[in-house]
Each structure stands twice: as structure tokens, then as C-alpha cells.
Short mmCIF file of C-alpha atoms in Angstrom, two decimals:
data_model
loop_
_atom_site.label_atom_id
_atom_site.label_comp_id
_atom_site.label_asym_id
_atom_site.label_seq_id
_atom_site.Cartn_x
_atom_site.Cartn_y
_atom_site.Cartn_z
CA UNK G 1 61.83 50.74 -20.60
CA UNK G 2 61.63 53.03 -23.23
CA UNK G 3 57.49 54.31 -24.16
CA UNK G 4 58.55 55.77 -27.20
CA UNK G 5 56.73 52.85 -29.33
CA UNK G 6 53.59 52.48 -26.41
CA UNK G 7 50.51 54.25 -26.54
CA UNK G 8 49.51 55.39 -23.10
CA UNK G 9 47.48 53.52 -21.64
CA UNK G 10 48.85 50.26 -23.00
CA UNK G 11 52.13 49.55 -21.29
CA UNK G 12 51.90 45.89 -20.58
CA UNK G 13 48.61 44.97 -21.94
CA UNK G 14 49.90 42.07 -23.93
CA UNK G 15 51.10 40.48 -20.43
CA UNK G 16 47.71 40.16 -20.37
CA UNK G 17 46.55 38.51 -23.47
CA UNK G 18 46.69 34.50 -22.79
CA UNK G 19 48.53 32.98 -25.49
CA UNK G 20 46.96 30.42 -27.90
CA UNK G 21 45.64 27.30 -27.35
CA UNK G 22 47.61 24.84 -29.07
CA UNK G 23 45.75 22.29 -31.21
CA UNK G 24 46.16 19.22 -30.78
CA UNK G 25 47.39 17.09 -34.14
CA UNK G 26 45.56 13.64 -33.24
CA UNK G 27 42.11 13.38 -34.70
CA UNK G 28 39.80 15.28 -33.32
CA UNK G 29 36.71 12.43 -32.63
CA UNK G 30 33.54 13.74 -30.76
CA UNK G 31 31.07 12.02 -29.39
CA UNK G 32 27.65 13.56 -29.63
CA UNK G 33 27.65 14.86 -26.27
CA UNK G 34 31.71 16.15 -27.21
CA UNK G 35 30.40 18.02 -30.30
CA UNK G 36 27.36 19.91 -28.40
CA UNK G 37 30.01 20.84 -25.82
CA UNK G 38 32.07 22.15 -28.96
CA UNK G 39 29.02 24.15 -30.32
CA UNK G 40 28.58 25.15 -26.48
CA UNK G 41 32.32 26.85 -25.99
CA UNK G 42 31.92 28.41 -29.53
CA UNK G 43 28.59 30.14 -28.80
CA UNK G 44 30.26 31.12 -25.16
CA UNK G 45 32.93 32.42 -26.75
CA UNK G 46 31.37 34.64 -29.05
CA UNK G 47 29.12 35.99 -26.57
CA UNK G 48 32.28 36.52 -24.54
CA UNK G 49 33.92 38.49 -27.62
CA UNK G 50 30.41 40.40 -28.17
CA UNK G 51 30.46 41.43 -24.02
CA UNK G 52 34.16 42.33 -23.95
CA UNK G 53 33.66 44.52 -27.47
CA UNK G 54 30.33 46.77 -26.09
CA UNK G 55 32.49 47.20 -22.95
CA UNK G 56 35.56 48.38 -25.48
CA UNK G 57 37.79 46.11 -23.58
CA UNK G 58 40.28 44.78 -25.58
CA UNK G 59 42.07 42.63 -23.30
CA UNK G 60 39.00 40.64 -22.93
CA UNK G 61 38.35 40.85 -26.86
CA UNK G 62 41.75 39.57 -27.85
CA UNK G 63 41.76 36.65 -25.06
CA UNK G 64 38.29 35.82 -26.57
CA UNK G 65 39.52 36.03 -30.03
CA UNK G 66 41.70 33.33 -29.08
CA UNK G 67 39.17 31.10 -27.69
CA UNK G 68 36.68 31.59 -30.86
CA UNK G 69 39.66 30.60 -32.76
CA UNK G 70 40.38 27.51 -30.83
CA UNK G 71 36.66 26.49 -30.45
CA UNK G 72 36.14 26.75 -34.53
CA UNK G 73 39.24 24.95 -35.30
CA UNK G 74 38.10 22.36 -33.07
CA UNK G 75 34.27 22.48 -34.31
CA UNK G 76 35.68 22.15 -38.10
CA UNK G 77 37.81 19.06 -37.55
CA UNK G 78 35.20 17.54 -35.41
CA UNK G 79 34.59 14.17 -36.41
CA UNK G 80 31.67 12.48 -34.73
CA UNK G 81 32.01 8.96 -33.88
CA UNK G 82 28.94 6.27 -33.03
CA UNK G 83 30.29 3.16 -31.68
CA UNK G 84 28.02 0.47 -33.82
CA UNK G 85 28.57 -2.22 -31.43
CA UNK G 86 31.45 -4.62 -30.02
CA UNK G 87 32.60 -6.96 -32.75
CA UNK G 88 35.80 -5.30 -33.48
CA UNK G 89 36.36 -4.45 -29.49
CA UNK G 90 36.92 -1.64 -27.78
CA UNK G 91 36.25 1.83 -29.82
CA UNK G 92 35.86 5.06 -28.83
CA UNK G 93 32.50 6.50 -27.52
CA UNK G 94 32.49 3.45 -25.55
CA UNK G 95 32.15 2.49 -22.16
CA UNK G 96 34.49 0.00 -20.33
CA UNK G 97 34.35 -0.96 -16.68
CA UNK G 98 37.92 -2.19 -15.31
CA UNK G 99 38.30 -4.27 -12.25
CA UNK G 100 41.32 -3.48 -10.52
CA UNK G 101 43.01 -6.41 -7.99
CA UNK G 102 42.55 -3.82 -4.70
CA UNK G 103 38.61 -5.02 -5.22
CA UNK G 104 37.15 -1.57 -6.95
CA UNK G 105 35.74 -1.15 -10.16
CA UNK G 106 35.80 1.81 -12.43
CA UNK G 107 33.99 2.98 -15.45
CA UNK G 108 35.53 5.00 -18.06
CA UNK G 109 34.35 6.04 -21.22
CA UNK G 110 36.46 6.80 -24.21
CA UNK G 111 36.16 10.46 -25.68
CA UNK G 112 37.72 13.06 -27.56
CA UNK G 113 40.47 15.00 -26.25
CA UNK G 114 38.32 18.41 -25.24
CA UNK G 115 35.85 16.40 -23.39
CA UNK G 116 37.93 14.32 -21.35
CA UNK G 117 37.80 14.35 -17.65
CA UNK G 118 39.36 11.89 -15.42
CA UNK G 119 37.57 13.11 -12.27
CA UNK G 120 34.18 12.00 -14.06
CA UNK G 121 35.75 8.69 -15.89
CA UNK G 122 35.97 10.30 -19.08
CA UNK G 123 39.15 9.52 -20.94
CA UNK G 124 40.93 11.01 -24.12
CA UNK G 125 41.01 8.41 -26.84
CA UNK G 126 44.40 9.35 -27.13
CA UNK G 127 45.55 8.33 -23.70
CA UNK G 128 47.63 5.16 -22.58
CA UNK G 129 44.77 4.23 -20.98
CA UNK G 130 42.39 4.22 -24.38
CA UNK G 131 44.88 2.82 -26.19
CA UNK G 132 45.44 0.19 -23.97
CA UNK G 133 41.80 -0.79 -24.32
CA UNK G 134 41.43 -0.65 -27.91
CA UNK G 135 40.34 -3.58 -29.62
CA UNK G 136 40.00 -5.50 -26.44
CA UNK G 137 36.95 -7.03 -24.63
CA UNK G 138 34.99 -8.17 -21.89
CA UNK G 139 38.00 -11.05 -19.60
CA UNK G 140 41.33 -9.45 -21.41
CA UNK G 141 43.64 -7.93 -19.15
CA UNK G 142 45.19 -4.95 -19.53
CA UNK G 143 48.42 -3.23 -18.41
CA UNK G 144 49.39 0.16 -18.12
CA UNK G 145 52.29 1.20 -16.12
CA UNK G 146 52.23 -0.99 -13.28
CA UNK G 147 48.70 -1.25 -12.89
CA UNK G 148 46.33 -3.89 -14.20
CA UNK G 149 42.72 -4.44 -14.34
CA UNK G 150 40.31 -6.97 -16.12
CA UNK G 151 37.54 -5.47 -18.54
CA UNK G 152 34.33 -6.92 -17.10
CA UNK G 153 31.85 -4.82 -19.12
CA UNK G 154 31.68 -2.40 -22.46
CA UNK G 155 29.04 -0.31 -22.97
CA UNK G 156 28.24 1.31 -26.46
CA UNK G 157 25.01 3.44 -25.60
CA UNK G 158 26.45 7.04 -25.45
CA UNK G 159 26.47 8.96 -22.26
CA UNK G 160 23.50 10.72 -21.09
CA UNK G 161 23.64 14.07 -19.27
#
């Protein structure tokens, strides 16, 4: 490869630059724990831009660039949701505990997209799951896939850490 156009030093520094986050077009709902993790990511994203900039390491700037753009995007669309109880169903910010035929429960709670976690029953409110629950209630029976469970509780406090 040619280094007429490279400054040395920089050959292959962009193969080290993630690329950006992609931004999801659904809604971007929050809980209130979602939008403190939002404000949470943006601060620690900053601080990682302020770090990488007093260490003049722009690898490290521009990959934390990318995150303070992705965090802000995300913090400016933010729309925080309350569930105001269960007359209309299932909503997001809400709680549901599924009982499956093998004898187990599980809890998940509907969130937004950035806060979801499977591994601690947290699910994206756009996921078959979440949509599969929405509007139901406590005795329906949902399907998804091949799998189906009875709702046998909704909760609307919001999660506590």
C-alpha cells in the first residue's frame, strides 16, 4: 500500500475506530431507572472523551466521540414512561410473571431497548416477547414461537436497584 496520503504514525488507525452505533428507529421509552442509566453512559462517555483527549489519544477520542454521540441521541429521544396501572393491560415499565407448563415461573419486566437484559428478566418493549404481552392480563395465555406460558401476575411499581 501506497503511504503517500498517510501521515506516519497513522497507517491503520481507522481499523481501530469502532464504527457507529446504529440507532434504533422504534421509540425510544425509558423507564426511570432506563433514563438514569442513559444520563449514566453519557456522563461515562464524556469522561471517557476528556481521559482519552489529556492522554492525546485519538483512537480513544474518536471511539468515544462515537459513544457521546450515541448516548445523546438516545438521551434526546428518551421518552419516559410510568405505567399508571392495569386497566388497559400489559404496558411497558411493567412487570409480568409467566408460568411456563415445565412447572417454572419467570418474571420479566418490559423496558426500553438500551436497558434490556434477558439474563436479569429485563425485556425490550420491542421484542416478540413484549409484544406478545401487550394488552394482556393476569389468566391469558400467550404464545410465542412454540412456547407458551400463562400470565399469573403484573406488577406496575418500577424496579428498584
Amino acid at each position: 500500500m501506497s503511504r503517500a496520503f498517510t501521515q506516519d504514525g497513522q497507517e491503520g488507525e481507522d481499523a481501530h475506530v469502532l464504527p457507529e452505533r446504529p440507532v434504533s428507529s422504534e421509540r425510544n421509552l425509558v423507564t426511570v431507572r432506563g433514563l438514569a442509566l442513559l444520563e449514566a453512559a453519557l456522563r461515562q462517555a464524556r469522561l471517557a472523551f476528556a481521559t482519552a483527549e489529556a492522554a492525546g489519544d485519538r483512537i480513544a477520542m474518536a471511539n468515544a466521540s462515537r459513544d457521546i454521540r450515541y448516548w445523546a441521541a438516545r438521551r434526546a429521544s428518551a421518552e419516559q414512561v410510568v405505567p399508571l396501572g392495569t386497566d388497559a393491560g400489559i404496558r411497558f415499565g411493567m412487570a409480568v410473571t409467566l408460568h411456563y407448563p415445565d412447572g417454572r415461573d419467570k418474571i420479566w419486566r418490559i423496558v426500553g431497548e438500551d436497558e434490556a437484559e434477558a439474563s436479569a428478566g429485563r425485556i425490550s418493549h420491542v421484542s416478540p416477547l413484549a409484544r406478545a404481552l401487550f394488552g394482556k392480563d393476569v389468566g391469558d395465555v400467550i404464545r410465542v414461537g412454540p412456547q407458551e406460558a400463562e400470565i399469573v401476575e403484573v406488577d406496575i411499581r418500577p424496579e428498584v436497584d
